[in-house]
GROMACS .gro file of C-alpha atoms in nm:
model
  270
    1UNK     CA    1   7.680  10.193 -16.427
    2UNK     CA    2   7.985  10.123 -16.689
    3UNK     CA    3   8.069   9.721 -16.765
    4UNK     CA    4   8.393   9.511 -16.743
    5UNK     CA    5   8.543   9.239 -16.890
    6UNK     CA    6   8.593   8.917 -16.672
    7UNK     CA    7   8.714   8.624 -16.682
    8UNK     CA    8   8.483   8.298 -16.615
    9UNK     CA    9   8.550   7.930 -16.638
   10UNK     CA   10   8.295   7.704 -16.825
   11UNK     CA   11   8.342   7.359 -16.909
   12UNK     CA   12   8.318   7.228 -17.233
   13UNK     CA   13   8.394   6.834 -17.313
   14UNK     CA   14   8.495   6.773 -16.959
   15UNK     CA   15   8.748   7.023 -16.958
   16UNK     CA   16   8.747   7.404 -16.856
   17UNK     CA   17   8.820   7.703 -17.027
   18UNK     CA   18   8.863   8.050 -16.996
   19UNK     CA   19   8.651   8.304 -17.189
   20UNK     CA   20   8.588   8.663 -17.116
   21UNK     CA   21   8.225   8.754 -17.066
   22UNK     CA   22   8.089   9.106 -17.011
   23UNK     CA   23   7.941   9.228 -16.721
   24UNK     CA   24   7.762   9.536 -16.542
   25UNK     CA   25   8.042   9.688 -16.291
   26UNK     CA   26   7.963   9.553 -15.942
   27UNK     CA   27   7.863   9.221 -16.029
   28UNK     CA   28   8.018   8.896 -15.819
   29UNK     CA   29   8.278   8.766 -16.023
   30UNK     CA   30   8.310   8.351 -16.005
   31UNK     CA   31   8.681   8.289 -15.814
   32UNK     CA   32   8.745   7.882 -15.839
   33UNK     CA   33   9.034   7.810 -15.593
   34UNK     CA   34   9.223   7.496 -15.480
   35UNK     CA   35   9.108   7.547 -15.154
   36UNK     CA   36   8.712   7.474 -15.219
   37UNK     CA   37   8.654   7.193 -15.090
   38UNK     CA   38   8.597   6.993 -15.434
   39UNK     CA   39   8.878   7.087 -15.544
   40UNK     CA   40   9.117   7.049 -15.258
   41UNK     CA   41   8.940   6.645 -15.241
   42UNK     CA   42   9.085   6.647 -15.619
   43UNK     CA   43   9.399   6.750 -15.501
   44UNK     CA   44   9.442   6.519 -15.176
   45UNK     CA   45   9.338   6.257 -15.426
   46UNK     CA   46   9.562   6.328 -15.690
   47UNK     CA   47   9.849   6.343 -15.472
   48UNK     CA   48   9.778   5.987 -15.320
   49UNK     CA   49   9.776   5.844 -15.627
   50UNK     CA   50  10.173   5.926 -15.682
   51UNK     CA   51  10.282   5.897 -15.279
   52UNK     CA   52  10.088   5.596 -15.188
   53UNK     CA   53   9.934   5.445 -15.550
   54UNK     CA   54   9.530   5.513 -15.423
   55UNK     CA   55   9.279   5.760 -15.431
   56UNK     CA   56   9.144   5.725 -15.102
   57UNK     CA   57   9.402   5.952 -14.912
   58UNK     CA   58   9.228   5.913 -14.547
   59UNK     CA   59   9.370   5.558 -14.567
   60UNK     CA   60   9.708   5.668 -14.543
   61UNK     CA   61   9.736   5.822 -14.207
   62UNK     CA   62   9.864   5.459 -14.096
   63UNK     CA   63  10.107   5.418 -14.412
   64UNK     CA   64  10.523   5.420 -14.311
   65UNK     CA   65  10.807   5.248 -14.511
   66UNK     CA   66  11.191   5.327 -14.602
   67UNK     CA   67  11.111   5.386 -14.974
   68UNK     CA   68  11.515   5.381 -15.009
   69UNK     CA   69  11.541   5.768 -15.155
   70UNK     CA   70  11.778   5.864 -14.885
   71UNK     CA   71  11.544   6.017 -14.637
   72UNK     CA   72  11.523   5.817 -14.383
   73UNK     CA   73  11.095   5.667 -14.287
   74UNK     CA   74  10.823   5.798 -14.532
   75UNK     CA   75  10.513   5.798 -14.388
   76UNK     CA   76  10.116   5.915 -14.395
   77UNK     CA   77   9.891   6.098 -14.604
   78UNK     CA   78  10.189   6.311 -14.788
   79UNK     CA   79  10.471   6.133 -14.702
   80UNK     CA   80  10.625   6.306 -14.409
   81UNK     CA   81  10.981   6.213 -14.352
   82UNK     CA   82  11.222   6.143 -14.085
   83UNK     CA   83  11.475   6.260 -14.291
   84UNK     CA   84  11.366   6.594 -14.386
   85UNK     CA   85  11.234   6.753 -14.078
   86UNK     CA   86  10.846   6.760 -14.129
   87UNK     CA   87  10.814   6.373 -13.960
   88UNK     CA   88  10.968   6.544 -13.643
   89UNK     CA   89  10.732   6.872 -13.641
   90UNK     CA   90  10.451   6.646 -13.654
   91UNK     CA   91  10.532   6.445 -13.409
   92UNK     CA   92  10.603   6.739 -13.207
   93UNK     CA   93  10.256   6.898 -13.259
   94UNK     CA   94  10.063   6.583 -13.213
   95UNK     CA   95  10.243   6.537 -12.900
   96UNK     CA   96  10.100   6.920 -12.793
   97UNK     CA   97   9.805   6.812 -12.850
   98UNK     CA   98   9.848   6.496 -12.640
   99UNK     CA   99  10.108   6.472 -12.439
  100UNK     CA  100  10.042   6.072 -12.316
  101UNK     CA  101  10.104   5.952 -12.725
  102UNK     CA  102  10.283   5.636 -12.840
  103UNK     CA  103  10.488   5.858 -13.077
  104UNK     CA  104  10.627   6.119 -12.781
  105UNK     CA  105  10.923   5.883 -12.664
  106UNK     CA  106  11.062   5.872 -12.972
  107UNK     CA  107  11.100   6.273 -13.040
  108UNK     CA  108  11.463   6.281 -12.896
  109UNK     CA  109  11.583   5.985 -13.192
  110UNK     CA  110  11.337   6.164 -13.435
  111UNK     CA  111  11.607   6.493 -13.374
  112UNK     CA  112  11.916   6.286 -13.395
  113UNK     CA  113  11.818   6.140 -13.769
  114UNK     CA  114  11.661   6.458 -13.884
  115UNK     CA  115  11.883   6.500 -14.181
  116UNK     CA  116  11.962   6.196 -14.257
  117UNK     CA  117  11.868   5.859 -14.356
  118UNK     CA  118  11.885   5.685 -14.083
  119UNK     CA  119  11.701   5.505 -13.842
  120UNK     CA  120  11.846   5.482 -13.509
  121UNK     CA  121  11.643   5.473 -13.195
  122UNK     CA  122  11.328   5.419 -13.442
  123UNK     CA  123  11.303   5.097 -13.641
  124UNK     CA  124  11.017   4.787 -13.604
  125UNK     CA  125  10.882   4.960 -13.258
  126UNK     CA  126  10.840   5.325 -13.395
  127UNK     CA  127  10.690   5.115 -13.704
  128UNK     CA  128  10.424   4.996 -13.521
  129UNK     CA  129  10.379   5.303 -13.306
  130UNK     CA  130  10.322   5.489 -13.587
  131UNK     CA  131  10.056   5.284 -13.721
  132UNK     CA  132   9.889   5.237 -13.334
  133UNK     CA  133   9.887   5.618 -13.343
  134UNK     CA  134   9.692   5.693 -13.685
  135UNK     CA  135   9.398   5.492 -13.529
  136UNK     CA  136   9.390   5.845 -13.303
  137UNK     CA  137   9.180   6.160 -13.449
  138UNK     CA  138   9.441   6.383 -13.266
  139UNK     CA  139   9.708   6.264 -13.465
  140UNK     CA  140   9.500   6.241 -13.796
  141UNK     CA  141   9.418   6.632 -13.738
  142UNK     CA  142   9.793   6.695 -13.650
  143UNK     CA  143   9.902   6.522 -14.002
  144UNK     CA  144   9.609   6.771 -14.175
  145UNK     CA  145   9.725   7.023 -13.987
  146UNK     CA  146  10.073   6.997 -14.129
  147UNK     CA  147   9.986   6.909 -14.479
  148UNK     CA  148   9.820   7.224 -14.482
  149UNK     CA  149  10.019   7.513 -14.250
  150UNK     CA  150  10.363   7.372 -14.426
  151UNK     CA  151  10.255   7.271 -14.788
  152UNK     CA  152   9.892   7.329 -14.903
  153UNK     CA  153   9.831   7.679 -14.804
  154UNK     CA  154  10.137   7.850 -14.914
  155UNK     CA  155  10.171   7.676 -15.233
  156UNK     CA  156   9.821   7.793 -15.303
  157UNK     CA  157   9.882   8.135 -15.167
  158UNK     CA  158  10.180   8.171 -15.402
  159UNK     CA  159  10.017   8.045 -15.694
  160UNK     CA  160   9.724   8.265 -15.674
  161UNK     CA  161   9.980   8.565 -15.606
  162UNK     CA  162  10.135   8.426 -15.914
  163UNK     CA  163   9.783   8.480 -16.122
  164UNK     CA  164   9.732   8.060 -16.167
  165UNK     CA  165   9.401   7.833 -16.202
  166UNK     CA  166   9.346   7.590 -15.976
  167UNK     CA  167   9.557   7.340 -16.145
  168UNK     CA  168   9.881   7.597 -16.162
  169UNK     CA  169   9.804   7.593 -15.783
  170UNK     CA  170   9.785   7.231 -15.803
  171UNK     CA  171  10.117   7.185 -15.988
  172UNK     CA  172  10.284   7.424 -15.725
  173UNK     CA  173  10.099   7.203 -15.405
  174UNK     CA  174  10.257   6.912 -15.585
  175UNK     CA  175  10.588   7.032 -15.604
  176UNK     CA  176  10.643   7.154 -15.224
  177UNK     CA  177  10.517   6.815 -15.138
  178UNK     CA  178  10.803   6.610 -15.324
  179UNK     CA  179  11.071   6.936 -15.335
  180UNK     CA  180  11.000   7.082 -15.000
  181UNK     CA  181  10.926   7.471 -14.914
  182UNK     CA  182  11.313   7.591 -14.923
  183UNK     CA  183  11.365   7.540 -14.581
  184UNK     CA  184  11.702   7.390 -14.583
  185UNK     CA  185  11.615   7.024 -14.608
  186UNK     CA  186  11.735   7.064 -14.997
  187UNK     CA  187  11.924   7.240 -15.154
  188UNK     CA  188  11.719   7.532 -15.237
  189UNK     CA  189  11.809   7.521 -15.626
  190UNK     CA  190  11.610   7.184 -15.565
  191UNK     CA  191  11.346   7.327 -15.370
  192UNK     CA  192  10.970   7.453 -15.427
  193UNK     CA  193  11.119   7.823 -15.458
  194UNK     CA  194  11.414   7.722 -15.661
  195UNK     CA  195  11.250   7.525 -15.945
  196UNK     CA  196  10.945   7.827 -15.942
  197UNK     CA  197  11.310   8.108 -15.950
  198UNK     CA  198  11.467   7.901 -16.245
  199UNK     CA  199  11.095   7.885 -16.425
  200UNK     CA  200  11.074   8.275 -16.418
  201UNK     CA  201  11.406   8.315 -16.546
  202UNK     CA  202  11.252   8.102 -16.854
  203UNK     CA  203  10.898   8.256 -16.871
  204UNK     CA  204  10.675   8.556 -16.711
  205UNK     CA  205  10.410   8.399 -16.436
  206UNK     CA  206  10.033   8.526 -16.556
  207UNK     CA  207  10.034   8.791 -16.278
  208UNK     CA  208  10.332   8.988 -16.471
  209UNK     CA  209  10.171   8.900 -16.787
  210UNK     CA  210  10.292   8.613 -16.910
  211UNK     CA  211  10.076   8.309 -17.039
  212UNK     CA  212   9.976   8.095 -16.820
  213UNK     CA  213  10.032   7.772 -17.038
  214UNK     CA  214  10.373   7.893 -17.132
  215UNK     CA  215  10.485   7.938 -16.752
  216UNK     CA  216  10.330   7.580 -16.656
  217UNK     CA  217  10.528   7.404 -16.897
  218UNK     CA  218  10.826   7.577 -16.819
  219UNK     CA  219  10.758   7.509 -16.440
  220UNK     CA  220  10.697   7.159 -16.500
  221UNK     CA  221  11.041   7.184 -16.706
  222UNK     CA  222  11.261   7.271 -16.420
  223UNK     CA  223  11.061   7.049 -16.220
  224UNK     CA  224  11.153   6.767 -16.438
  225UNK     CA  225  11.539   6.835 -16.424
  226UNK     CA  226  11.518   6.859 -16.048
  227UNK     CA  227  11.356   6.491 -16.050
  228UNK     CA  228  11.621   6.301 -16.302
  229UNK     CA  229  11.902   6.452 -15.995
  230UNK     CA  230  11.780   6.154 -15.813
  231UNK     CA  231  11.761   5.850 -15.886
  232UNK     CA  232  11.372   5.812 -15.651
  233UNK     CA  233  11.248   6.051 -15.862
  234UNK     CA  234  11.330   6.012 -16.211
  235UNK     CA  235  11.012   5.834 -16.304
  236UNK     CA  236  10.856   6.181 -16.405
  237UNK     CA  237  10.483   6.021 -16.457
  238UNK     CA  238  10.385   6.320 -16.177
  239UNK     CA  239  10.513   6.575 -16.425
  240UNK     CA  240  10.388   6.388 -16.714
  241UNK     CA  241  10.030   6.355 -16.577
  242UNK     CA  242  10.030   6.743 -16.489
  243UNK     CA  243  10.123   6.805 -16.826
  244UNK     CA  244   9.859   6.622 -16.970
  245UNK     CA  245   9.594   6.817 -16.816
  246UNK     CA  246   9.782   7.138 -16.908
  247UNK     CA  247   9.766   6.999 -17.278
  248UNK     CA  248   9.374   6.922 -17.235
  249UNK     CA  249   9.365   7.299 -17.117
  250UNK     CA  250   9.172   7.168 -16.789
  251UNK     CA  251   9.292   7.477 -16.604
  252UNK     CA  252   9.000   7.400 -16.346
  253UNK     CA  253   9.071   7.047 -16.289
  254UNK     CA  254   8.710   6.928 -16.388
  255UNK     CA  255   8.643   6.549 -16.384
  256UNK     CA  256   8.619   6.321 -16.501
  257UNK     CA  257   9.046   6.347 -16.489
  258UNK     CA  258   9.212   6.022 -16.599
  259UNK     CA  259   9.604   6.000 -16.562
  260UNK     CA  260   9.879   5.740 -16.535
  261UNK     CA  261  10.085   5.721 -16.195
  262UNK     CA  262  10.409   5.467 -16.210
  263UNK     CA  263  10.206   5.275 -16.449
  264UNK     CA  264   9.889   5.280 -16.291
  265UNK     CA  265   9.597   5.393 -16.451
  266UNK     CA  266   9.403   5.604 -16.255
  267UNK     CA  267   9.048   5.793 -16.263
  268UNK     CA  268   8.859   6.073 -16.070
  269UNK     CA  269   8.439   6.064 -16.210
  270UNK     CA  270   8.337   6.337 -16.039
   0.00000   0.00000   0.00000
């Protein structure tokens, strides 16, 4: 049997790194992916540190406010939006889940604001509906569920298409969580697929070649001059954390991973 050359992460002072290790042909080759289960907590976590200042992401289910960016209620563990279309399509498949909800009479105002700011036929009641209804597991699932079918998975998906490490995968989760997935909520020069479009144009993605460290920070580039278009976003500390681990080459996101969030200092052990 002939040998290859693969690629396999090790970690050396807390952070991982790639080196190329030879092998007999046939032998299992060591994939790390954001969806393990370690490294999907990291994610969740890391992501609840910049939408709701905590680690500890199942608390959020319950968490709504009008954080005054111009899309209307933000609200549980990603910050779905009444604004934006995603608040809506989770209420909608919580309520096919179960149909007797405290959420379901408010669908029809939920489609009149979608789009905008406002919050017409919703207010202190929907408030505290929303809130009654995270104490459900149906509608915790449902919020998962979306999370992952509309943002998680296909940012993943296109990351690893794109040849990235679990933290280019991260970077890319991160982004279709604030930017959205291009589907019309934005503008889609704004969007997930238009700040990854405008990144290429600057730098090849690993899977055509290019360095991987080179299209991250080029990625995170865009990003960044998506963010400073509005004024709710131009506190970049999301972009300046991700470029921190990019700097401390942590392509694996291994703990312990200490970052800054709006000023916060924040930690993940292990």
């Amino acid at each position: 049997m002939g040998s290859s050359i693969v690629v396999l992460l090790v970690t050396i002072g807390g952070c991982a790194q790639y080196v190329k290790e030879e092998k007999k042909a046939g032998a299992t080759q060591t994939h790390v992916s954001l969806k393990d289960a370690d490294k999907k907590e990291i994610a969740m976590e890391l992501v609840s540190s910049a939408e709701n200042s905590s680690l500890k992401w199942r608390d959020q289910y319950a968490y709504i406010e009008d954080i005054k960016d111009g899309r209307g209620y933000t609200a549980g563990i990603i910050g779905f939006c009444s604004g934006t279309g995603d608040m809506l399509t989770l209420v909608q498949t919580y309520t096919k889940a179960e149909a007797d909800n405290v959420l379901a009479k408010f669908l029809p105002a939920l489609e009149k604001v979608n789009g905008s700011e406002s919050h017409e036929g919703l207010g202190a009641e929907f408030e505290q509906a929303w809130q009654e209804a995270a104490k459900d597991p149906l509608f915790q699932k449902a919020q998962d569920e979306i999370r992952d079918t509309i943002y998680f998975e296909p940012a993943v998906e296109q990351a690893e298409k794109d040849g990235l490490s679990p933290l280019g995968q991260f970077i890319y989760y991160d982004a279709m969580v604030m930017h959205g997935p291009g589907d019309g909520s934005v503008p889609l020069e704004e969007s997930f697929p238009g700040i990854r479009e405008s990144a290429l144009k600057q730098a090849k993605a690993p899977a055509e070649g290019g360095e991987e460290q080179v299209f991250l920070t080029s990625f995170l580039t865009e990003r960044g001059k998506v963010m400073e278009l509005e004024e709710a976003h131009e506190d970049l500390s999301r972009v300046v954390a991700q470029r921190q681990f990019l700097k401390e080459n942590n392509l694996n996101l291994t703990p312990p991973l200490k970052w800054t969030m709006y000023g916060e200092f924040f930690e993940i052990t292990q």
